[in-house]
Every structure is written in structure tokens, then in C-alpha cells.
Coordinates of C-alpha atoms and ligand atoms in Angstrom, one line a residue:
M18 CA -40.9 -46.5 12.6
K19 CA -37.3 -46.4 13.9
L20 CA -36.0 -47.4 10.5
T21 CA -38.0 -44.6 8.7
R22 CA -36.6 -42.0 11.1
L23 CA -33.1 -43.2 10.6
L24 CA -33.7 -43.1 6.9
L25 CA -35.0 -39.6 7.0
A26 CA -32.0 -38.4 9.1
A27 CA -29.6 -40.0 6.7
L28 CA -31.4 -38.3 3.8
A29 CA -31.3 -34.9 5.6
A30 CA -27.6 -35.3 6.3
G31 CA -26.9 -36.2 2.7
A32 CA -28.8 -33.1 1.5
L33 CA -26.7 -30.9 3.9
L34 CA -23.5 -32.4 2.8
G35 CA -24.5 -32.1 -0.8
S36 CA -25.2 -28.4 -0.6
A37 CA -22.0 -27.8 1.3
G38 CA -20.0 -29.8 -1.1
C39 CA -21.4 -28.4 -4.4
D40 CA -19.7 -25.3 -5.8
R41 CA -22.7 -23.0 -6.1
K42 CA -21.4 -19.4 -6.1
P43 CA -22.2 -17.4 -3.0
E44 CA -24.6 -14.5 -3.7
K45 CA -22.2 -11.8 -2.7
T46 CA -19.3 -10.7 -4.8
R47 CA -16.2 -11.7 -2.9
I48 CA -13.3 -9.3 -3.3
A49 CA -10.0 -10.2 -1.6
M50 CA -7.7 -7.4 -0.6
V51 CA -4.2 -8.9 -0.5
V52 CA -1.8 -6.4 1.2
K53 CA 2.0 -6.4 1.4
N54 CA 1.8 -7.7 5.0
L55 CA -0.6 -7.7 7.9
G56 CA 0.0 -5.4 10.9
N57 CA 0.7 -2.2 8.8
G58 CA -1.5 0.7 9.8
F59 CA -1.5 2.0 6.2
F60 CA -3.2 -1.2 5.0
D61 CA -5.5 -1.3 8.0
A62 CA -6.7 2.1 6.8
A63 CA -7.0 0.8 3.2
H64 CA -9.1 -2.1 4.6
Q65 CA -11.4 0.4 6.3
G66 CA -11.9 2.0 2.9
A67 CA -12.6 -1.4 1.3
N68 CA -15.3 -2.1 3.9
E69 CA -16.8 1.3 3.2
A70 CA -17.0 0.4 -0.5
A71 CA -18.5 -3.0 0.3
R72 CA -21.2 -1.3 2.6
Q73 CA -22.0 1.2 -0.1
L74 CA -22.2 -1.5 -2.9
G75 CA -24.3 -3.7 -0.7
D76 CA -23.6 -7.0 -2.5
V77 CA -19.8 -7.1 -1.8
E78 CA -17.9 -9.1 0.8
V79 CA -14.3 -8.1 1.5
I80 CA -11.7 -10.7 2.4
Y81 CA -8.8 -8.9 3.9
T82 CA -5.5 -10.9 3.9
G83 CA -1.8 -10.8 3.5
P84 CA 1.4 -12.5 4.6
T85 CA 3.0 -11.7 8.0
T86 CA 6.1 -10.3 6.3
P87 CA 6.1 -8.6 2.9
S88 CA 7.3 -11.3 0.5
A89 CA 6.2 -12.3 -2.9
E90 CA 6.2 -16.0 -1.9
G91 CA 3.7 -15.3 0.9
Q92 CA 1.4 -13.5 -1.5
I93 CA 1.7 -16.4 -4.1
E94 CA 0.5 -18.9 -1.5
I95 CA -2.4 -16.6 -0.6
I96 CA -3.5 -16.1 -4.2
N97 CA -3.4 -19.9 -4.8
A98 CA -5.8 -20.3 -1.9
L99 CA -8.0 -17.5 -3.2
I100 CA -8.1 -19.2 -6.6
S101 CA -9.4 -22.4 -4.9
Q102 CA -12.0 -20.4 -3.0
K103 CA -13.1 -18.9 -6.4
V104 CA -13.2 -15.3 -5.2
D105 CA -14.5 -12.8 -7.8
A106 CA -11.7 -10.3 -7.6
I107 CA -8.3 -9.8 -6.0
V108 CA -7.1 -6.3 -5.1
I109 CA -3.4 -6.5 -4.4
S110 CA -0.5 -4.3 -3.2
A111 CA 2.3 -6.4 -4.7
N112 CA 5.6 -7.2 -3.0
D113 CA 7.2 -7.7 -6.4
P114 CA 6.1 -6.5 -9.9
N115 CA 7.1 -9.6 -11.8
A116 CA 7.3 -12.6 -9.4
L117 CA 3.6 -12.6 -8.9
V118 CA 2.6 -12.4 -12.6
P119 CA 2.3 -16.1 -13.3
I120 CA -0.1 -16.7 -10.3
A121 CA -2.0 -13.5 -11.1
Q122 CA -2.4 -14.8 -14.7
K123 CA -3.6 -18.1 -13.4
A124 CA -6.3 -16.3 -11.4
M125 CA -7.3 -14.2 -14.4
K126 CA -7.6 -17.3 -16.5
R127 CA -10.1 -18.7 -14.0
G128 CA -12.2 -15.6 -14.4
I129 CA -11.0 -13.7 -11.3
K130 CA -10.4 -10.0 -11.9
V131 CA -7.0 -8.8 -10.7
I132 CA -6.5 -5.2 -9.8
S133 CA -3.2 -4.0 -8.2
F134 CA -3.2 -0.9 -6.1
D135 CA -0.6 1.0 -4.1
S136 CA 2.4 -1.2 -5.2
G137 CA 1.8 -2.4 -8.7
L138 CA 2.0 -5.6 -10.7
A139 CA 3.5 -5.6 -14.2
P140 CA 0.7 -4.9 -16.8
E141 CA 0.5 -8.5 -17.9
G142 CA -0.4 -9.6 -14.4
R143 CA -3.5 -7.4 -13.8
Q144 CA -6.4 -5.7 -15.3
M145 CA -5.6 -2.3 -13.8
Q146 CA -3.2 -0.6 -11.4
L147 CA -4.5 2.1 -9.2
N148 CA -1.8 4.5 -8.0
P149 CA -2.4 6.7 -5.0
S150 CA -1.0 9.7 -6.9
N151 CA 1.4 10.5 -9.7
A152 CA 4.8 8.9 -9.1
S153 CA 6.7 12.0 -10.2
L154 CA 4.8 14.1 -7.7
I155 CA 5.4 11.7 -4.9
G156 CA 9.1 11.4 -5.6
E157 CA 9.7 15.1 -6.1
K158 CA 7.8 16.0 -3.0
Q159 CA 10.0 14.0 -0.8
I160 CA 13.2 15.5 -2.1
Q161 CA 11.6 19.0 -1.8
M162 CA 10.8 18.3 1.9
A163 CA 14.2 16.9 2.7
A164 CA 16.0 19.8 1.0
H165 CA 13.8 22.3 2.7
N166 CA 14.3 20.7 6.1
I167 CA 18.1 20.9 5.8
G168 CA 18.5 24.3 4.3
G169 CA 19.2 23.1 0.8
A170 CA 22.6 21.4 1.5
G171 CA 23.9 18.2 3.1
E172 CA 23.9 14.5 3.1
I173 CA 20.7 12.6 3.0
A174 CA 19.8 8.8 3.0
I175 CA 16.8 6.8 2.1
L176 CA 15.3 4.1 4.3
S177 CA 12.9 2.2 2.1
A178 CA 10.5 -0.8 2.5
S179 CA 11.5 -4.1 0.8
A180 CA 14.0 -4.0 -2.0
Q181 CA 11.5 -5.4 -4.5
A182 CA 8.6 -3.1 -3.7
T183 CA 7.2 -1.7 -7.0
N184 CA 6.0 1.6 -5.5
Q185 CA 9.0 2.5 -3.4
N186 CA 11.4 1.6 -6.2
I187 CA 9.6 3.9 -8.6
W188 CA 9.6 6.7 -6.2
I189 CA 13.3 6.2 -5.4
G190 CA 14.0 6.3 -9.2
V191 CA 12.2 9.6 -9.4
M192 CA 14.1 11.0 -6.3
K193 CA 17.4 10.2 -7.9
K194 CA 16.4 12.0 -11.1
V195 CA 15.2 15.0 -9.2
L196 CA 18.4 15.2 -7.3
E197 CA 20.2 15.8 -10.6
K198 CA 18.4 19.2 -10.9
P199 CA 20.7 22.2 -10.3
E200 CA 18.7 23.4 -7.3
Y201 CA 19.7 20.2 -5.5
A202 CA 23.4 20.3 -6.4
K203 CA 24.3 20.5 -2.7
V204 CA 22.1 17.7 -1.5
K205 CA 23.9 14.4 -1.6
L206 CA 22.3 11.0 -1.4
V207 CA 24.8 8.8 0.5
A208 CA 22.9 5.6 1.1
T209 CA 19.7 3.7 0.4
V210 CA 18.8 0.9 2.8
Y211 CA 15.8 -1.4 3.3
G212 CA 13.8 -2.1 6.4
D213 CA 11.3 -4.4 4.7
D214 CA 8.3 -2.6 6.3
Q215 CA 9.2 -4.3 9.6
S216 CA 9.6 -1.9 12.5
D217 CA 12.5 -3.6 14.1
K218 CA 14.6 -4.0 10.9
S219 CA 13.7 -0.5 9.8
Y220 CA 14.9 0.8 13.2
R221 CA 18.2 -1.1 13.0
E222 CA 18.8 0.2 9.5
A223 CA 18.1 3.7 10.6
I224 CA 20.5 3.4 13.5
G225 CA 23.1 2.0 11.1
L226 CA 22.6 5.1 8.8
L227 CA 23.0 7.5 11.7
R228 CA 26.2 5.8 13.0
S229 CA 27.9 5.2 9.7
H230 CA 27.1 8.7 8.3
P231 CA 28.0 11.2 11.0
N232 CA 27.3 14.1 8.7
L233 CA 23.8 12.9 7.7
K234 CA 21.2 15.7 7.8
A235 CA 18.1 13.9 6.7
I236 CA 16.5 10.5 6.3
I237 CA 13.7 10.1 3.7
A238 CA 11.5 7.1 4.4
P239 CA 9.0 6.6 1.6
T240 CA 7.2 4.1 3.8
T241 CA 4.8 4.6 6.7
V242 CA 6.6 1.9 8.7
G243 CA 10.1 3.2 8.0
I244 CA 9.3 6.8 8.8
V245 CA 8.2 5.9 12.3
A246 CA 11.2 3.7 12.9
A247 CA 13.6 6.4 11.6
S248 CA 12.0 9.1 13.8
K249 CA 12.4 6.9 16.8
A250 CA 16.1 6.2 15.9
V251 CA 16.8 9.9 15.6
A252 CA 15.2 10.5 19.0
D253 CA 17.0 7.6 20.7
E254 CA 20.4 8.7 19.2
K255 CA 19.7 12.2 20.6
L256 CA 19.9 13.7 17.1
V257 CA 16.6 15.7 17.1
G258 CA 17.3 19.1 15.5
K259 CA 20.5 17.7 13.8
V260 CA 18.9 15.0 11.6
F261 CA 15.4 15.4 10.1
V262 CA 13.2 12.6 9.1
T263 CA 10.7 13.0 6.3
G264 CA 8.9 10.9 3.7
L265 CA 5.5 9.2 3.7
G266 CA 3.7 8.6 7.0
L267 CA 0.3 8.3 8.7
P268 CA -0.6 11.4 10.7
S269 CA -1.9 9.2 13.5
E270 CA 1.5 7.5 13.8
M271 CA 3.6 10.6 13.3
A272 CA 2.0 13.2 15.6
G273 CA 4.4 12.5 18.5
H274 CA 7.5 12.7 16.2
V275 CA 6.3 16.0 14.7
K276 CA 5.9 17.4 18.2
S277 CA 9.3 16.2 19.3
G278 CA 10.9 17.9 16.3
A279 CA 12.4 14.8 14.8
V280 CA 10.1 15.5 11.8
R281 CA 9.2 18.9 10.4
E282 CA 7.0 17.7 7.6
F283 CA 6.0 14.6 5.8
A284 CA 3.4 13.7 3.1
I285 CA 0.8 11.1 2.3
W286 CA -2.5 10.6 0.5
N287 CA -5.6 9.3 2.1
P288 CA -5.2 5.5 2.5
I289 CA -8.9 5.0 3.3
D290 CA -9.8 6.6 0.0
L291 CA -7.2 4.4 -1.8
G292 CA -8.6 1.2 -0.4
Y293 CA -12.2 2.4 -1.1
A294 CA -11.4 3.3 -4.7
A295 CA -9.5 0.1 -5.5
T296 CA -12.3 -2.1 -4.1
Y297 CA -15.0 -0.1 -5.9
A298 CA -13.0 -0.4 -9.2
A299 CA -12.7 -4.2 -8.6
A300 CA -16.5 -4.5 -8.3
E301 CA -16.9 -2.5 -11.5
F302 CA -14.6 -5.1 -13.3
V303 CA -16.6 -8.0 -11.8
K304 CA -19.8 -6.4 -13.2
G305 CA -18.1 -6.1 -16.6
K306 CA -18.6 -2.3 -16.4
A307 CA -14.9 -1.4 -16.7
G308 CA -12.6 -1.7 -19.8
T309 CA -8.9 -2.2 -19.7
K310 CA -7.9 -0.1 -22.8
A311 CA -6.1 3.2 -22.6
G312 CA -8.7 6.0 -22.1
A313 CA -11.2 3.6 -20.4
Q314 CA -13.0 5.3 -17.5
V315 CA -13.4 3.3 -14.3
S316 CA -15.9 4.4 -11.7
V317 CA -14.5 4.8 -8.2
G318 CA -17.8 5.6 -6.5
R319 CA -17.9 8.7 -4.3
M320 CA -14.5 9.7 -5.7
G321 CA -15.8 10.0 -9.3
S322 CA -13.9 8.1 -12.0
V323 CA -10.3 7.5 -13.1
T324 CA -9.0 7.1 -16.6
L325 CA -6.6 4.3 -17.6
D326 CA -3.3 5.3 -19.4
A327 CA -1.5 3.2 -22.0
R328 CA -0.1 0.9 -19.3
G329 CA -3.6 0.3 -17.7
E330 CA -2.7 2.6 -14.8
A331 CA -4.7 5.4 -13.1
A332 CA -3.9 7.8 -10.3
L333 CA -5.9 9.5 -7.5
G334 CA -5.1 12.9 -6.2
P335 CA -1.8 14.6 -5.1
P336 CA -0.2 13.8 -1.7
F337 CA -0.9 16.2 1.1
T338 CA 1.7 17.7 3.4
Y339 CA 1.5 17.5 7.2
N340 CA 3.3 19.5 9.8
S341 CA 2.8 20.9 13.3
D342 CA 0.0 23.1 12.1
N343 CA -2.4 20.4 10.8
I344 CA -1.2 17.1 12.3
D345 CA -3.7 16.9 15.2
K346 CA -6.6 17.3 12.9
F347 CA -5.6 14.5 10.5
A348 CA -4.2 12.2 13.3
K349 CA -7.8 11.5 14.1
L350 CA -8.6 10.3 10.6
F351 CA -5.8 7.9 9.6
Ligands
RAM416 C1 3.9 1.5 3.6 C2 3.8 0.5 2.4 C3 2.9 1.0 1.3 C4 3.2 2.5 1.0 C5 3.2 3.3 2.2 C6 3.6 4.8 2.0 O1 2.8 1.4 4.4 O2 5.1 0.2 1.9 O3 3.0 0.3 0.2 O4 2.4 3.0 0.0 O5 4.1 2.8 3.2

């Protein structure tokens, strides 16, 4: 009797181990959202959008992950782990357009769909890149705001995210081109520095700009982390009204700085929508419903559909401008 019970227990344990050890696929589609780094409010909002897409789709589970600091190495390690976990798709905001290509290709070879969003991977490293908006619009908008804030003349500087970030580098490229236009002849870009999307480093870089360029009139920070840090630096250096900060920010993080006068206006798209659309698109790829050729339409759920261009990129809507008139309303959203 005792022996039979022991035997039964052993069999049951074996069955349990067996089912845990086998690699049967979980029923839900697992989509990993790999962000530049954790602790960034912009990506927290994108995560919110990803969860919304998962709820709507019903059969999707979101794994939200990213390194603690925005490095390609950190993301490579994470993707390696996700390959072992056999996730169905990776939705990534890349810290480097090229360094991540080999690991992304390894993932794709194993059948994992790779979509980049926000900060893109080179075309050979992903199935699609979802841009928040058109890069020319984003770049030009930031120069327009800076020029407008300083009365069309004076020194400006850029405080960016990390030096390899695909998205910021594309926007900075556009900004430099736009500055060549005759209407901006009196606006002079004197420096571009990198705060790595870390609050403390961004703050130190902003203080450095203010102290080494006494005639500086504006700082453009095309990053939600940098713009907050630069605004704080301007306030701490008692330069409100003399130096204006603009760029891309989250209304929820910028409201105080708009009220203090350190910021007159800034822009951004809806990061919740961006995370939602990227996750929805990834699910479409997993279902085999999306093509990768130029002209292919990819459904992005409640936001309609996007069309891929020759580089496999698509864009959502134009950025929106925030100032003292509308900041309170949007600060409640993201
Ligand atoms: C930061 C990140 C992100 C960028 C926004 C505007 O949060 O660098 O990639 O899109 O700023």
C-alpha cells in the first residue's frame, strides 16, 4: 500500500516536471516591448498603450522590459533572453540602428517577428519601423519653436539623448538642414551635447551649456528626459526669461516648467497611441496578416492602418504643440 502511494506520487511528480520541461507554446501570443531604458515616463506611457492593445486583442500578453541605462549592449542581452523564451514578437525602441542588427536577425531566423518603433533599427534588422510622425516635421517643428521663442535671432544648443539614438540623430540631422534656410540665418547652433536620457547627466550637460555659452538663448531637447533636466537647469541658474527650453516633452512632466516660464512651448505625439499601434502591428505580423513590402498596409487597430514605404517604415500623425493654454488638459493624459 505504502509502496503504491509512493509510486503514484513519483509518477505525478514526473508528469508535472514533464509538462514544465517540455516546450509546448503558451496559448497567448507573447509580445515583448523592449524600450531604450526603464524608468522613462515616455516608455511607461508606451507600455500603457501596449497593454491597451493586448486587452483589446484578448490573446496577447505583453512583456515590458529594457536595460537600466540606454545601451545597445543591454538590449542585446535582453533580446538573447527573449529568444530563449521563444516570445512571438519583439517591439523595440533601439539604442543603436546597427549594433542590434545581428541579434535581431537571430531572433527573426527563429521565427520571432521584430518591429522597431520610436527609435528604429536598420531595415535588415526588423520587419517594420513605426515612426511616431514624419521626421522632417519633428525636426522642423523644433527649430520653429526655438526661433519663435527667441525672436528669430541668437545662439541655440541641442541637448540630446544618447549619441547613437536613431530617432534623435535623424531629428538633429533635419534640424541642421532646416537651419540653413534663409529665415533662420540669425539662429546659430553653437553646441550639441548628450545626456543619455539620464536625468542627472542631462542636467549636468545643460548646466555646462549655460555656463560655457553665456549668450545662449535656447536649448532644444528632443528627448522627454533632456527637456525636463534642461528646464530645471535654467531655473536653478536663474535664467528663466533669458534662456528658453523647448523640444519634445510629456505634458505631465512639463506643466511646472511651462508655468515657471522656463518653457514657452514644446511638442510631442501621443506615446500611449504609439505603444498601442506598435503592439497591435506586431500582433498582425504574428498572425501573418501584415506584409513587409513597400505599399503594404498594416492594421493598427483603433488608429486605422499605416502604409509601409520603400524602407519598411510607416508614420503616425503629426506632433502636437503644448503651451500654457492647453498644458493642464493634456498633463492628465501623459
Ligand atoms: C525620450 C526617448 C524617446 C523619444 C522621446 C521624445 O523619452 O529618447 O526615444 O522619442 O524622448
